[in-house]
Every structure is written in structure tokens, then in C-alpha cells.
Amino acid sequence: MDKFKIQEDQYAFPYHYIASLTNNIPSINKKLSWGFEYITYIDFVRTYIEQKIQPSSLLDIGCGDGYLVNSLAYDQSKQIKGIDLSERAIGFAKAFSNGYEFECVDLFKIDQKFHVVCLIEVLEHISEDFILSFVDESFSKVEMGGYMIISVPTTVEKVNKKHYRHYDELLLERQINQPEFEVIGQFRIYKKSRLLEKLIKFSQKRNSKTIKRMVWNWHKNNTYYADKNTGKHLVAIYQRTS
């Protein structure tokens, strides 16, 4: 089955919005197993963008239903845009939009440059024969001094049926190969932990904001960050230097 179609079929519903994080209280409806994991790497990326970069413009490539973009603090003076090839996903992104722009358009038709470009859980969806040209085109959208933020699933977990590959630091380095950019940070996010899984299930059953906040705080101190043996997601930050 075509991997794009597998992903497209999942957009029968804006499923990323089922999981949310507000005031350090995770809300994972329908007891989704991936929800806590998802809001962890999204929280990391969002916090990095808002607190460390504070970009004047941002392009989220492969934005899906727009959850990351729509979770950013709205500022109409900034050019924030999400693009995706799925018309259905972009429809959901627009429906939840807080004012930012979304467009169903091919990356190769974007001729602007941005302060920040994001590829959040996107590269694993790109086929082997297209990955290098896709990476080159994505990095070409970053303005001088700007940043590329990449998040990918790691080899800690087996490859999902809708993915072509999972990553470690070496594979990501080989596929990026952008001499005009400097790696300024690499982070392993979300430690695989049976105890965390039990705590998440307990907090869902109790459905108490206090317990959910306590579990999230425990997670931030114990399993939010990880190492190469346990981290289920790899986030890499690049800055354009030439």
C-alpha cells in the first residue's frame, strides 16, 4: 500500500488535535498510545522556537493538520506558514487556524526564504530516490543566519508501515550534508519507559488535572530527555552560516 495513502487516510480526522498540552496538563483523549509522545516533541520544538529563536518568519514543511503552527503564540506581525501536499490535512489546519497561513502546495514551488524552517517527523515519509533533493530544497528555504529544525523517529523503535526509515545521528548526518549550515544542537527526546506508560494510563483513568500535571512534571524530570539507547525521537537544530 502506498505510504502517502496510508498517511492521507489517517487525515479522515484531525487526529493530532486529540492530544494537547495546556499549562503543563496533558490531555490525551481516546487513550491514544502515541499522544503523550507526540506532545513531548511538539512541546520541545515549540518551546525552542518561541524562547530561543523568536523568529520573524517560519515555514513548517509537511505541516499536516497544522498542530505545531497553530500552537505557536499568535502574532500577526510574523509570517508563519504551513504547507502540505494533503488537501484534506490543510483543510483541517485552516479550520483550526488562529490566523496563520496554510497552503496545499509543493515545496518546490515556494520561492521565499524564512527565518525558521521546520521538518517535524517528515523525512521518514520521503522515499529513497527523492530524499536528497527534498533535503536540499528544504534547506534552500532558510535565510542567512536562519534555522532549520528537524525531528525524526529513531531506530529505538521499529519502522512504522507508513515510514521508509527511522534514524540515528549518523544516518541523519549523511542525508543532510549541508556545508552552509552548522549543527548547533542535537537532542534525544522521549525516553522509552514502561513506568511512564503505567503513569500515563493511571492519569487517564483518574482524569484528574492535578494527577495529569504531576505525571507531566515527573516526565519532564525523568523521561522527557533521553540518550541514544532510549530516545524515541531525534531533534536536530541547524543554523545557516554562509
JSON list of N, CA, C and O in Angstrom, two decimals, residues 21-27 36 39-40 43 190 195-196 199-200 203 208-225:
[
{"chain": "A", "resi": 21, "resn": "LEU", "atom": "N", "xyz": [-1.42, 19.95, 25.22]},
{"chain": "A", "resi": 21, "resn": "LEU", "atom": "CA", "xyz": [-0.74, 20.28, 26.47]},
{"chain": "A", "resi": 21, "resn": "LEU", "atom": "C", "xyz": [-1.04, 21.72, 26.79]},
{"chain": "A", "resi": 21, "resn": "LEU", "atom": "O", "xyz": [-0.68, 22.63, 26.05]},
{"chain": "A", "resi": 22, "resn": "THR", "atom": "N", "xyz": [-1.72, 21.95, 27.94]},
{"chain": "A", "resi": 22, "resn": "THR", "atom": "CA", "xyz": [-2.09, 23.30, 28.38]},
{"chain": "A", "resi": 22, "resn": "THR", "atom": "C", "xyz": [-1.71, 23.47, 29.84]},
{"chain": "A", "resi": 22, "resn": "THR", "atom": "O", "xyz": [-2.15, 22.71, 30.69]},
{"chain": "A", "resi": 23, "resn": "ASN", "atom": "N", "xyz": [-0.86, 24.47, 30.09]},
{"chain": "A", "resi": 23, "resn": "ASN", "atom": "CA", "xyz": [-0.43, 24.73, 31.47]},
{"chain": "A", "resi": 23, "resn": "ASN", "atom": "C", "xyz": [0.14, 23.49, 32.15]},
{"chain": "A", "resi": 23, "resn": "ASN", "atom": "O", "xyz": [-0.16, 23.20, 33.31]},
{"chain": "A", "resi": 24, "resn": "ASN", "atom": "N", "xyz": [0.94, 22.75, 31.39]},
{"chain": "A", "resi": 24, "resn": "ASN", "atom": "CA", "xyz": [1.59, 21.52, 31.89]},
{"chain": "A", "resi": 24, "resn": "ASN", "atom": "C", "xyz": [0.60, 20.43, 32.27]},
{"chain": "A", "resi": 24, "resn": "ASN", "atom": "O", "xyz": [0.91, 19.54, 33.07]},
{"chain": "A", "resi": 25, "resn": "ILE", "atom": "N", "xyz": [-0.60, 20.49, 31.68]},
{"chain": "A", "resi": 25, "resn": "ILE", "atom": "CA", "xyz": [-1.59, 19.44, 31.88]},
{"chain": "A", "resi": 25, "resn": "ILE", "atom": "C", "xyz": [-1.82, 18.75, 30.54]},
{"chain": "A", "resi": 25, "resn": "ILE", "atom": "O", "xyz": [-2.42, 19.33, 29.63]},
{"chain": "A", "resi": 26, "resn": "PRO", "atom": "N", "xyz": [-1.33, 17.53, 30.36]},
{"chain": "A", "resi": 26, "resn": "PRO", "atom": "CA", "xyz": [-1.55, 16.82, 29.10]},
{"chain": "A", "resi": 26, "resn": "PRO", "atom": "C", "xyz": [-2.98, 16.30, 29.01]},
{"chain": "A", "resi": 26, "resn": "PRO", "atom": "O", "xyz": [-3.51, 15.75, 29.97]},
{"chain": "A", "resi": 27, "resn": "SER", "atom": "N", "xyz": [-3.59, 16.49, 27.86]},
{"chain": "A", "resi": 27, "resn": "SER", "atom": "CA", "xyz": [-4.92, 15.96, 27.61]},
{"chain": "A", "resi": 27, "resn": "SER", "atom": "C", "xyz": [-4.82, 14.98, 26.45]},
{"chain": "A", "resi": 27, "resn": "SER", "atom": "O", "xyz": [-4.56, 15.38, 25.32]},
{"chain": "A", "resi": 36, "resn": "PHE", "atom": "N", "xyz": [0.94, 11.16, 24.24]},
{"chain": "A", "resi": 36, "resn": "PHE", "atom": "CA", "xyz": [1.89, 11.73, 25.18]},
{"chain": "A", "resi": 36, "resn": "PHE", "atom": "C", "xyz": [3.24, 11.94, 24.51]},
{"chain": "A", "resi": 36, "resn": "PHE", "atom": "O", "xyz": [3.91, 12.96, 24.70]},
{"chain": "A", "resi": 39, "resn": "ILE", "atom": "N", "xyz": [2.96, 15.05, 22.04]},
{"chain": "A", "resi": 39, "resn": "ILE", "atom": "CA", "xyz": [3.01, 16.38, 22.64]},
{"chain": "A", "resi": 39, "resn": "ILE", "atom": "C", "xyz": [4.38, 16.67, 23.25]},
{"chain": "A", "resi": 39, "resn": "ILE", "atom": "O", "xyz": [4.74, 17.84, 23.44]},
{"chain": "A", "resi": 40, "resn": "THR", "atom": "N", "xyz": [5.17, 15.62, 23.52]},
{"chain": "A", "resi": 40, "resn": "THR", "atom": "CA", "xyz": [6.50, 15.85, 24.06]},
{"chain": "A", "resi": 40, "resn": "THR", "atom": "C", "xyz": [7.42, 16.49, 23.04]},
{"chain": "A", "resi": 40, "resn": "THR", "atom": "O", "xyz": [8.04, 17.53, 23.30]},
{"chain": "A", "resi": 43, "resn": "ASP", "atom": "N", "xyz": [6.13, 19.93, 22.10]},
{"chain": "A", "resi": 43, "resn": "ASP", "atom": "CA", "xyz": [6.42, 20.89, 23.17]},
{"chain": "A", "resi": 43, "resn": "ASP", "atom": "C", "xyz": [7.87, 21.34, 23.12]},
{"chain": "A", "resi": 43, "resn": "ASP", "atom": "O", "xyz": [8.17, 22.53, 23.27]},
{"chain": "A", "resi": 190, "resn": "TYR", "atom": "N", "xyz": [12.08, 11.95, 24.53]},
{"chain": "A", "resi": 190, "resn": "TYR", "atom": "CA", "xyz": [11.11, 10.93, 24.92]},
{"chain": "A", "resi": 190, "resn": "TYR", "atom": "C", "xyz": [11.76, 9.57, 25.15]},
{"chain": "A", "resi": 190, "resn": "TYR", "atom": "O", "xyz": [11.94, 8.77, 24.24]},
{"chain": "A", "resi": 195, "resn": "LEU", "atom": "N", "xyz": [7.55, 2.41, 33.05]},
{"chain": "A", "resi": 195, "resn": "LEU", "atom": "CA", "xyz": [6.98, 3.14, 34.18]},
{"chain": "A", "resi": 195, "resn": "LEU", "atom": "C", "xyz": [6.18, 4.33, 33.70]},
{"chain": "A", "resi": 195, "resn": "LEU", "atom": "O", "xyz": [5.08, 4.60, 34.19]},
{"chain": "A", "resi": 196, "resn": "LEU", "atom": "N", "xyz": [6.70, 5.07, 32.72]},
{"chain": "A", "resi": 196, "resn": "LEU", "atom": "CA", "xyz": [5.97, 6.21, 32.17]},
{"chain": "A", "resi": 196, "resn": "LEU", "atom": "C", "xyz": [4.65, 5.76, 31.57]},
{"chain": "A", "resi": 196, "resn": "LEU", "atom": "O", "xyz": [3.61, 6.40, 31.78]},
{"chain": "A", "resi": 199, "resn": "LEU", "atom": "N", "xyz": [2.22, 5.25, 34.32]},
{"chain": "A", "resi": 199, "resn": "LEU", "atom": "CA", "xyz": [1.79, 6.53, 34.90]},
{"chain": "A", "resi": 199, "resn": "LEU", "atom": "C", "xyz": [0.78, 7.23, 33.99]},
{"chain": "A", "resi": 199, "resn": "LEU", "atom": "O", "xyz": [-0.20, 7.82, 34.46]},
{"chain": "A", "resi": 200, "resn": "ILE", "atom": "N", "xyz": [1.01, 7.16, 32.68]},
{"chain": "A", "resi": 200, "resn": "ILE", "atom": "CA", "xyz": [0.08, 7.78, 31.73]},
{"chain": "A", "resi": 200, "resn": "ILE", "atom": "C", "xyz": [-1.29, 7.12, 31.82]},
{"chain": "A", "resi": 200, "resn": "ILE", "atom": "O", "xyz": [-2.32, 7.80, 31.89]},
{"chain": "A", "resi": 203, "resn": "SER", "atom": "N", "xyz": [-3.04, 8.18, 35.01]},
{"chain": "A", "resi": 203, "resn": "SER", "atom": "CA", "xyz": [-3.56, 9.55, 34.95]},
{"chain": "A", "resi": 203, "resn": "SER", "atom": "C", "xyz": [-4.80, 9.65, 34.07]},
{"chain": "A", "resi": 203, "resn": "SER", "atom": "O", "xyz": [-5.72, 10.43, 34.34]},
{"chain": "A", "resi": 208, "resn": "SER", "atom": "N", "xyz": [-7.81, 13.36, 36.42]},
{"chain": "A", "resi": 208, "resn": "SER", "atom": "CA", "xyz": [-7.64, 14.49, 37.34]},
{"chain": "A", "resi": 208, "resn": "SER", "atom": "C", "xyz": [-6.56, 15.42, 36.81]},
{"chain": "A", "resi": 208, "resn": "SER", "atom": "O", "xyz": [-5.46, 14.98, 36.46]},
{"chain": "A", "resi": 209, "resn": "LYS", "atom": "N", "xyz": [-6.85, 16.73, 36.74]},
{"chain": "A", "resi": 209, "resn": "LYS", "atom": "CA", "xyz": [-5.87, 17.68, 36.27]},
{"chain": "A", "resi": 209, "resn": "LYS", "atom": "C", "xyz": [-4.63, 17.69, 37.16]},
{"chain": "A", "resi": 209, "resn": "LYS", "atom": "O", "xyz": [-3.50, 17.81, 36.68]},
{"chain": "A", "resi": 210, "resn": "THR", "atom": "N", "xyz": [-4.83, 17.54, 38.44]},
{"chain": "A", "resi": 210, "resn": "THR", "atom": "CA", "xyz": [-3.71, 17.52, 39.37]},
{"chain": "A", "resi": 210, "resn": "THR", "atom": "C", "xyz": [-2.79, 16.33, 39.11]},
{"chain": "A", "resi": 210, "resn": "THR", "atom": "O", "xyz": [-1.56, 16.47, 39.04]},
{"chain": "A", "resi": 211, "resn": "ILE", "atom": "N", "xyz": [-3.38, 15.16, 38.93]},
{"chain": "A", "resi": 211, "resn": "ILE", "atom": "CA", "xyz": [-2.58, 13.96, 38.67]},
{"chain": "A", "resi": 211, "resn": "ILE", "atom": "C", "xyz": [-1.90, 14.06, 37.30]},
{"chain": "A", "resi": 211, "resn": "ILE", "atom": "O", "xyz": [-0.72, 13.71, 37.16]},
{"chain": "A", "resi": 212, "resn": "LYS", "atom": "N", "xyz": [-2.61, 14.57, 36.32]},
{"chain": "A", "resi": 212, "resn": "LYS", "atom": "CA", "xyz": [-2.02, 14.72, 34.98]},
{"chain": "A", "resi": 212, "resn": "LYS", "atom": "C", "xyz": [-0.84, 15.68, 35.02]},
{"chain": "A", "resi": 212, "resn": "LYS", "atom": "O", "xyz": [0.19, 15.43, 34.39]},
{"chain": "A", "resi": 213, "resn": "ARG", "atom": "N", "xyz": [-0.97, 16.78, 35.79]},
{"chain": "A", "resi": 213, "resn": "ARG", "atom": "CA", "xyz": [0.14, 17.72, 35.91]},
{"chain": "A", "resi": 213, "resn": "ARG", "atom": "C", "xyz": [1.32, 17.07, 36.62]},
{"chain": "A", "resi": 213, "resn": "ARG", "atom": "O", "xyz": [2.48, 17.26, 36.24]},
{"chain": "A", "resi": 214, "resn": "MET", "atom": "N", "xyz": [1.05, 16.28, 37.65]},
{"chain": "A", "resi": 214, "resn": "MET", "atom": "CA", "xyz": [2.11, 15.59, 38.38]},
{"chain": "A", "resi": 214, "resn": "MET", "atom": "C", "xyz": [2.85, 14.61, 37.48]},
{"chain": "A", "resi": 214, "resn": "MET", "atom": "O", "xyz": [4.09, 14.52, 37.51]},
{"chain": "A", "resi": 215, "resn": "VAL", "atom": "N", "xyz": [2.11, 13.87, 36.65]},
{"chain": "A", "resi": 215, "resn": "VAL", "atom": "CA", "xyz": [2.73, 12.92, 35.73]},
{"chain": "A", "resi": 215, "resn": "VAL", "atom": "C", "xyz": [3.58, 13.65, 34.70]},
{"chain": "A", "resi": 215, "resn": "VAL", "atom": "O", "xyz": [4.70, 13.23, 34.38]},
{"chain": "A", "resi": 216, "resn": "TRP", "atom": "N", "xyz": [3.06, 14.77, 34.19]},
{"chain": "A", "resi": 216, "resn": "TRP", "atom": "CA", "xyz": [3.83, 15.55, 33.21]},
{"chain": "A", "resi": 216, "resn": "TRP", "atom": "C", "xyz": [5.11, 16.08, 33.84]},
{"chain": "A", "resi": 216, "resn": "TRP", "atom": "O", "xyz": [6.18, 16.01, 33.23]},
{"chain": "A", "resi": 217, "resn": "ASN", "atom": "N", "xyz": [5.03, 16.58, 35.06]},
{"chain": "A", "resi": 217, "resn": "ASN", "atom": "CA", "xyz": [6.22, 17.10, 35.75]},
{"chain": "A", "resi": 217, "resn": "ASN", "atom": "C", "xyz": [7.23, 15.98, 36.01]},
{"chain": "A", "resi": 217, "resn": "ASN", "atom": "O", "xyz": [8.45, 16.17, 35.88]},
{"chain": "A", "resi": 218, "resn": "TRP", "atom": "N", "xyz": [6.73, 14.78, 36.38]},
{"chain": "A", "resi": 218, "resn": "TRP", "atom": "CA", "xyz": [7.63, 13.64, 36.55]},
{"chain": "A", "resi": 218, "resn": "TRP", "atom": "C", "xyz": [8.31, 13.31, 35.22]},
{"chain": "A", "resi": 218, "resn": "TRP", "atom": "O", "xyz": [9.51, 13.05, 35.17]},
{"chain": "A", "resi": 219, "resn": "HIS", "atom": "N", "xyz": [7.52, 13.32, 34.16]},
{"chain": "A", "resi": 219, "resn": "HIS", "atom": "CA", "xyz": [8.05, 13.06, 32.82]},
{"chain": "A", "resi": 219, "resn": "HIS", "atom": "C", "xyz": [9.12, 14.08, 32.45]},
{"chain": "A", "resi": 219, "resn": "HIS", "atom": "O", "xyz": [10.19, 13.71, 31.93]},
{"chain": "A", "resi": 220, "resn": "LYS", "atom": "N", "xyz": [8.89, 15.37, 32.72]},
{"chain": "A", "resi": 220, "resn": "LYS", "atom": "CA", "xyz": [9.87, 16.40, 32.38]},
{"chain": "A", "resi": 220, "resn": "LYS", "atom": "C", "xyz": [11.20, 16.15, 33.09]},
{"chain": "A", "resi": 220, "resn": "LYS", "atom": "O", "xyz": [12.28, 16.44, 32.53]},
{"chain": "A", "resi": 221, "resn": "ASN", "atom": "N", "xyz": [11.14, 15.61, 34.29]},
{"chain": "A", "resi": 221, "resn": "ASN", "atom": "CA", "xyz": [12.35, 15.38, 35.09]},
{"chain": "A", "resi": 221, "resn": "ASN", "atom": "C", "xyz": [13.03, 14.05, 34.81]},
{"chain": "A", "resi": 221, "resn": "ASN", "atom": "O", "xyz": [14.22, 13.89, 35.12]},
{"chain": "A", "resi": 222, "resn": "ASN", "atom": "N", "xyz": [12.29, 13.10, 34.22]},
{"chain": "A", "resi": 222, "resn": "ASN", "atom": "CA", "xyz": [12.83, 11.73, 34.13]},
{"chain": "A", "resi": 222, "resn": "ASN", "atom": "C", "xyz": [12.88, 11.14, 32.72]},
{"chain": "A", "resi": 222, "resn": "ASN", "atom": "O", "xyz": [13.80, 10.38, 32.41]},
{"chain": "A", "resi": 223, "resn": "THR", "atom": "N", "xyz": [11.90, 11.43, 31.89]},
{"chain": "A", "resi": 223, "resn": "THR", "atom": "CA", "xyz": [11.82, 10.74, 30.60]},
{"chain": "A", "resi": 223, "resn": "THR", "atom": "C", "xyz": [11.61, 11.68, 29.40]},
{"chain": "A", "resi": 223, "resn": "THR", "atom": "O", "xyz": [11.47, 11.22, 28.28]},
{"chain": "A", "resi": 224, "resn": "TYR", "atom": "N", "xyz": [11.56, 12.97, 29.64]},
{"chain": "A", "resi": 224, "resn": "TYR", "atom": "CA", "xyz": [11.39, 13.95, 28.55]},
{"chain": "A", "resi": 224, "resn": "TYR", "atom": "C", "xyz": [12.63, 13.92, 27.65]},
{"chain": "A", "resi": 224, "resn": "TYR", "atom": "O", "xyz": [12.52, 13.80, 26.44]},
{"chain": "A", "resi": 225, "resn": "TYR", "atom": "N", "xyz": [13.80, 14.00, 28.26]},
{"chain": "A", "resi": 225, "resn": "TYR", "atom": "CA", "xyz": [15.08, 13.87, 27.54]},
{"chain": "A", "resi": 225, "resn": "TYR", "atom": "C", "xyz": [15.59, 12.44, 27.68]},
{"chain": "A", "resi": 225, "resn": "TYR", "atom": "O", "xyz": [15.28, 11.75, 28.66]}
]
